[in-house]
Short mmCIF file of C-alpha atoms and ligand atoms in Angstrom, two decimals:
data_model
loop_
_atom_site.label_atom_id
_atom_site.label_comp_id
_atom_site.label_asym_id
_atom_site.label_seq_id
_atom_site.Cartn_x
_atom_site.Cartn_y
_atom_site.Cartn_z
CA MET K 1409 -19.08 16.89 -53.71
CA ALA K 1410 -16.00 14.69 -53.59
CA LYS K 1411 -16.70 10.98 -53.64
CA ARG K 1412 -15.74 8.79 -50.75
CA PHE K 1413 -13.65 5.66 -51.25
CA SER K 1414 -15.37 2.43 -52.17
CA ASP K 1415 -16.54 0.33 -49.21
CA PRO K 1416 -13.59 -2.13 -49.43
CA ASP K 1417 -11.11 0.73 -49.70
CA ARG K 1418 -12.58 2.47 -46.67
CA ALA K 1419 -12.56 -0.79 -44.74
CA ALA K 1420 -8.88 -1.25 -45.63
CA VAL K 1421 -7.98 2.18 -44.26
CA TYR K 1422 -9.74 1.52 -40.94
CA ARG K 1423 -8.29 -1.98 -40.81
CA ALA K 1424 -4.75 -0.62 -41.11
CA ILE K 1425 -5.50 1.89 -38.35
CA HIS K 1426 -6.95 -0.70 -35.98
CA GLU K 1427 -4.53 -3.53 -36.74
CA ARG K 1428 -1.35 -1.41 -36.66
CA ARG K 1429 0.70 -2.34 -33.63
CA ASP K 1430 3.93 -1.16 -32.11
CA MET K 1431 6.00 -4.29 -32.71
CA ARG K 1432 8.99 -5.50 -30.69
CA HIS K 1433 9.20 -9.08 -32.00
CA PHE K 1434 10.57 -9.58 -35.52
CA VAL K 1435 11.87 -12.29 -37.78
CA SER K 1436 15.10 -11.19 -39.39
CA ASP K 1437 14.29 -11.85 -43.07
CA PRO K 1438 15.23 -8.87 -45.24
CA VAL K 1439 12.69 -6.28 -46.28
CA ASP K 1440 12.14 -6.12 -50.05
CA PRO K 1441 13.84 -2.89 -51.22
CA VAL K 1442 10.86 -2.06 -53.44
CA VAL K 1443 8.55 -2.25 -50.42
CA LEU K 1444 10.97 -0.21 -48.33
CA LYS K 1445 10.96 2.47 -51.01
CA ARG K 1446 7.14 2.54 -50.95
CA LEU K 1447 7.18 2.96 -47.17
CA LEU K 1448 9.73 5.77 -47.30
CA ASP K 1449 7.63 7.42 -49.97
CA ALA K 1450 4.55 7.07 -47.73
CA ALA K 1451 6.47 8.84 -44.96
CA HIS K 1452 7.51 11.56 -47.38
CA HIS K 1453 3.87 12.22 -48.31
CA ALA K 1454 2.92 13.13 -44.76
CA PRO K 1455 1.49 16.56 -43.98
CA SER K 1456 3.97 19.04 -42.55
CA VAL K 1457 3.71 22.47 -41.03
CA GLY K 1458 4.19 25.14 -43.73
CA PHE K 1459 5.08 22.17 -46.00
CA MET K 1460 8.54 22.30 -44.42
CA GLN K 1461 9.09 18.50 -44.68
CA PRO K 1462 11.38 18.46 -41.64
CA TRP K 1463 11.91 14.68 -41.62
CA ARG K 1464 15.34 13.23 -42.34
CA ILE K 1465 15.61 9.47 -42.39
CA ALA K 1466 18.83 7.52 -41.89
CA ARG K 1467 18.78 3.90 -43.01
CA ILE K 1468 21.20 2.01 -40.78
CA THR K 1469 23.03 -0.64 -42.78
CA ASP K 1470 26.27 -0.77 -40.78
CA ALA K 1471 26.05 -3.59 -38.22
CA SER K 1472 28.39 -1.89 -35.77
CA LEU K 1473 26.30 1.29 -35.89
CA ARG K 1474 23.17 -0.77 -35.26
CA ALA K 1475 24.91 -2.36 -32.26
CA ALA K 1476 25.98 1.06 -30.96
CA LEU K 1477 22.43 2.40 -31.26
CA HIS K 1478 21.16 -0.66 -29.44
CA ALA K 1479 23.67 -0.11 -26.65
CA ALA K 1480 22.49 3.51 -26.34
CA VAL K 1481 18.89 2.33 -26.02
CA GLU K 1482 19.84 -0.28 -23.45
CA ARG K 1483 21.56 2.40 -21.34
CA GLU K 1484 18.48 4.59 -21.46
CA ARG K 1485 16.22 1.62 -20.69
CA LEU K 1486 18.09 1.16 -17.41
CA ASN K 1487 17.94 4.90 -16.64
CA THR K 1488 14.20 4.87 -17.35
CA ALA K 1489 13.76 1.91 -15.04
CA ASP K 1490 15.56 3.74 -12.25
CA ALA K 1491 13.39 6.81 -12.80
CA LEU K 1492 10.22 4.77 -12.52
CA GLY K 1493 10.53 4.03 -8.83
CA LYS K 1494 7.84 1.55 -7.77
CA ARG K 1495 7.22 0.30 -11.31
CA ARG K 1496 10.90 -0.42 -11.99
CA ASP K 1497 10.71 -4.22 -11.97
CA GLU K 1498 7.48 -4.28 -13.92
CA PHE K 1499 9.10 -2.05 -16.58
CA MET K 1500 12.23 -4.18 -16.76
CA LYS K 1501 10.10 -7.20 -17.73
CA LEU K 1502 8.71 -5.40 -20.79
CA LYS K 1503 10.27 -5.88 -24.20
CA VAL K 1504 10.69 -2.33 -25.46
CA GLU K 1505 12.49 -2.81 -28.77
CA GLY K 1506 13.44 -5.33 -31.44
CA MET K 1507 16.47 -3.48 -32.78
CA LEU K 1508 18.77 -6.45 -33.22
CA GLU K 1509 16.19 -8.69 -34.90
CA CYS K 1510 14.33 -6.38 -37.28
CA GLY K 1511 15.15 -6.47 -40.99
CA GLU K 1512 15.59 -2.70 -41.28
CA LEU K 1513 16.58 -0.07 -38.76
CA LEU K 1514 15.83 3.57 -39.50
CA VAL K 1515 16.53 6.69 -37.50
CA MET K 1516 13.94 9.38 -37.98
CA ALA K 1517 15.22 12.88 -37.25
CA LEU K 1518 14.31 16.52 -37.43
CA MET K 1519 16.43 18.42 -39.93
CA ASP K 1520 18.69 21.21 -38.75
CA ASP K 1521 18.19 24.89 -39.55
CA ARG K 1522 14.48 24.85 -38.72
CA GLU K 1523 14.33 28.34 -37.22
CA LYS K 1524 13.68 30.05 -40.53
CA HIS K 1525 10.39 28.14 -40.91
CA ILE K 1526 7.90 30.45 -39.24
CA PHE K 1527 4.61 29.50 -40.94
CA GLY K 1528 2.59 27.58 -38.35
CA ARG K 1529 5.50 27.53 -35.91
CA ARG K 1530 5.76 31.08 -34.60
CA THR K 1531 3.83 30.23 -31.46
CA LEU K 1532 4.08 26.45 -31.76
CA PRO K 1533 7.65 25.59 -32.75
CA GLU K 1534 7.04 21.97 -31.86
CA MET K 1535 4.89 21.59 -34.97
CA ASP K 1536 8.06 20.41 -36.72
CA LEU K 1537 8.10 17.43 -34.40
CA ALA K 1538 4.39 16.89 -35.00
CA SER K 1539 5.13 16.78 -38.74
CA VAL K 1540 7.79 14.10 -38.29
CA ALA K 1541 5.33 12.12 -36.19
CA CYS K 1542 2.87 12.31 -39.10
CA ALA K 1543 5.55 10.88 -41.40
CA ILE K 1544 6.23 8.05 -38.98
CA GLN K 1545 2.54 7.28 -38.66
CA ASN K 1546 2.14 7.19 -42.46
CA MET K 1547 4.92 4.65 -42.61
CA TRP K 1548 3.50 2.67 -39.69
CA LEU K 1549 0.12 2.30 -41.36
CA ALA K 1550 1.57 1.52 -44.77
CA ALA K 1551 3.88 -1.06 -43.20
CA ARG K 1552 0.88 -2.77 -41.61
CA ALA K 1553 -0.84 -2.90 -44.98
CA GLU K 1554 2.34 -4.46 -46.43
CA GLY K 1555 2.32 -7.07 -43.65
CA LEU K 1556 5.42 -5.58 -42.02
CA GLY K 1557 5.75 -4.64 -38.38
CA MET K 1558 7.20 -1.41 -37.10
CA GLY K 1559 8.24 -0.29 -33.64
CA TRP K 1560 9.04 3.24 -32.50
CA VAL K 1561 11.86 3.40 -29.98
CA SER K 1562 12.35 6.65 -28.12
CA LEU K 1563 14.52 5.45 -25.28
CA PHE K 1564 17.84 7.11 -26.04
CA ASP K 1565 19.99 10.07 -25.20
CA VAL K 1566 19.49 12.57 -28.02
CA ASP K 1567 23.11 13.77 -28.09
CA GLU K 1568 24.43 10.22 -28.11
CA VAL K 1569 22.39 9.29 -31.19
CA ARG K 1570 23.16 12.63 -32.83
CA THR K 1571 26.87 11.98 -32.38
CA LEU K 1572 26.67 8.38 -33.60
CA LEU K 1573 24.99 9.50 -36.83
CA ARG K 1574 27.18 12.61 -37.21
CA MET K 1575 24.12 14.83 -37.36
CA PRO K 1576 24.57 18.60 -37.50
CA ALA K 1577 24.05 20.33 -34.14
CA GLY K 1578 20.57 21.62 -34.99
CA ALA K 1579 19.22 18.24 -36.08
CA ARG K 1580 17.47 16.04 -33.56
CA PRO K 1581 16.73 12.32 -33.62
CA VAL K 1582 13.13 11.61 -32.62
CA GLY K 1583 12.75 7.90 -33.15
CA ILE K 1584 14.61 4.73 -33.91
CA LEU K 1585 12.28 2.70 -36.10
CA CYS K 1586 12.45 -1.07 -36.16
CA LEU K 1587 10.89 -2.35 -39.36
CA GLY K 1588 10.53 -5.88 -40.58
CA HIS K 1589 8.73 -9.15 -40.96
CA VAL K 1590 6.83 -10.52 -37.99
CA ASP K 1591 5.33 -13.92 -37.28
CA ALA K 1592 2.11 -12.31 -36.12
CA PHE K 1593 0.89 -8.89 -35.07
CA TYR K 1594 -0.15 -8.51 -31.44
CA ASP K 1595 -3.93 -8.38 -31.35
CA GLN K 1596 -3.85 -5.57 -28.80
CA PRO K 1597 -1.15 -3.13 -27.68
CA MET K 1598 1.59 -5.13 -25.98
CA LEU K 1599 1.53 -2.72 -23.06
CA GLU K 1600 -2.13 -3.61 -22.60
CA THR K 1601 -1.46 -7.36 -22.72
CA GLU K 1602 1.32 -6.85 -20.19
CA ARG K 1603 -1.04 -4.76 -18.03
CA TRP K 1604 1.17 -1.68 -18.14
CA ALA K 1605 -1.65 0.55 -19.38
CA SER K 1606 -4.97 0.28 -21.11
CA ARG K 1607 -6.84 2.29 -23.70
CA MET K 1608 -8.92 5.12 -22.24
CA PRO K 1609 -12.55 5.33 -23.25
CA LEU K 1610 -12.92 7.69 -26.21
CA GLU K 1611 -15.41 9.72 -24.18
CA ALA K 1612 -12.69 10.61 -21.69
CA CYS K 1613 -10.70 12.30 -24.45
CA VAL K 1614 -13.39 14.17 -26.37
CA PHE K 1615 -15.02 17.30 -24.96
CA GLU K 1616 -17.84 19.45 -26.17
CA ASN K 1617 -16.72 23.06 -26.27
CA CYS K 1618 -14.85 23.87 -23.08
CA TRP K 1619 -12.61 21.63 -21.09
CA PRO K 1620 -14.69 19.87 -18.42
CA GLU K 1621 -14.55 21.61 -15.07
CA GLU K 1622 -13.30 18.62 -13.15
CA ASP K 1623 -10.21 18.62 -15.37
CA ALA K 1624 -9.48 22.30 -14.93
CA PRO K 1625 -6.38 23.16 -12.87
CA GLY K 1626 -7.15 22.07 -9.32
CA GLY K 1627 -9.92 19.74 -10.54
CA ASP K 1628 -10.01 16.08 -9.63
CA GLY K 1629 -9.51 14.22 -12.85
CA VAL K 1630 -11.17 13.02 -16.00
CA ASN K 1631 -14.78 13.92 -16.53
CA VAL K 1632 -16.91 11.93 -18.91
CA SER K 1633 -20.26 13.07 -17.69
CA THR K 1634 -20.68 15.93 -20.14
CA VAL K 1635 -20.02 13.80 -23.22
CA LYS K 1636 -23.00 12.23 -24.90
CA ASP K 1637 -22.89 8.71 -26.27
CA ALA K 1638 -22.02 8.75 -29.98
C1 FMN D 550 6.23 8.84 -29.82
C2 FMN D 550 6.23 7.39 -29.45
C3 FMN D 550 7.34 6.84 -28.83
C4 FMN D 550 7.33 5.48 -28.47
N1 FMN D 550 8.45 4.92 -27.88
C5 FMN D 550 8.45 3.60 -27.56
C6 FMN D 550 9.60 2.97 -26.99
O1 FMN D 550 10.66 3.57 -26.81
N2 FMN D 550 9.54 1.66 -26.68
C7 FMN D 550 8.39 0.95 -26.86
O2 FMN D 550 8.36 -0.25 -26.52
N3 FMN D 550 7.28 1.51 -27.41
C8 FMN D 550 7.30 2.81 -27.77
N4 FMN D 550 6.20 3.36 -28.35
C9 FMN D 550 5.03 2.53 -28.66
C10 FMN D 550 3.92 2.64 -27.63
O3 FMN D 550 4.27 1.94 -26.47
C11 FMN D 550 2.63 2.07 -28.26
O4 FMN D 550 2.27 2.88 -29.35
C12 FMN D 550 1.49 2.00 -27.27
O5 FMN D 550 1.79 1.09 -26.26
C13 FMN D 550 0.18 1.56 -27.95
O6 FMN D 550 0.38 0.35 -28.63
P1 FMN D 550 0.11 0.19 -30.18
O7 FMN D 550 1.02 1.14 -30.89
O8 FMN D 550 0.41 -1.24 -30.50
O9 FMN D 550 -1.33 0.54 -30.43
C14 FMN D 550 6.20 4.70 -28.74
C15 FMN D 550 5.09 5.27 -29.38
C16 FMN D 550 5.11 6.59 -29.75
C17 FMN D 550 3.91 7.17 -30.47
#
C-alpha cells in the first residue's frame, strides 16, 4: 500500500488549503522570477480532462496593457453593481481586485481549437474550464506556501480581454490573476469579513446517495437532516 506523507508534510498541505485566501491587497515588491517559475510549473502540473492541458497563461509585463485590463474590470464592476439591484451599494464598497498593486498580473485562458478533444468532454465540454480551474488552484495553493497572495478576478467582458491580448477567436480568458507579496493574509474570506456571504456548513453540501428531497425541483431548500455527523 502506498505510504502517506509524513505528519508535517500532511499538515503543510492542509495548512495551505485552509490558509489560502483570495487576496485583493498587495504590496508592489516584485515577485522573484524563480518563485514565479515554480508557481507556473505548479499550474502546469494540474490534472486536465483527457490530459489536454487547455491552460494558456499570459504574463502581463506591459504597464499600458495592465491599465487597459484594469479599466475593463472596472467597467464590468459597475455593470455587475447595476445588475445586483438591492445589493448594489453593498457591492460597490467591496474591494474586488488588486490589479494595479500586485507584483505580477497573469491572464489565464482556455486555448483555442478545443473541439477535437473528445475524451471526457463529449457530454461535458466544460471540463476544459474545470481543468483550467485546477491549474489556477494549484498555483493558488503553491503561492500561499511561498508566502505570496493571489486573487482571481472574473469581472470582465470576455471579448474585450480576448481582443486586448490578441487571442485567437476560439480561446477564452477565464481569469485575471493578481499575484504578489502581501502584508498579511486575511484570516477568513474577505467576503465573509465584509458580511457579503458566509461559508455553508459542510453537511449542507454533502449528501448520502440521492439528492435530498427538499432540494429536488420544487423543494424548499437545503436539507441537512439526512446527513450524519462525521
Ligand atoms: C472562479 C472564481 C472567480 C472569482 N472571481 C472573483 C472576482 O472577480 N473578484 C473577487 O473579488 N473575488 C473573486 N473570486 C474570489 C472569491 O470571492 C473567493 O474565493 C471567496 O470569497 C472565498 O474566499 P477565499 O478564496 O479567501 O476562501 C473568485 C473565485 C473563483 C473561484
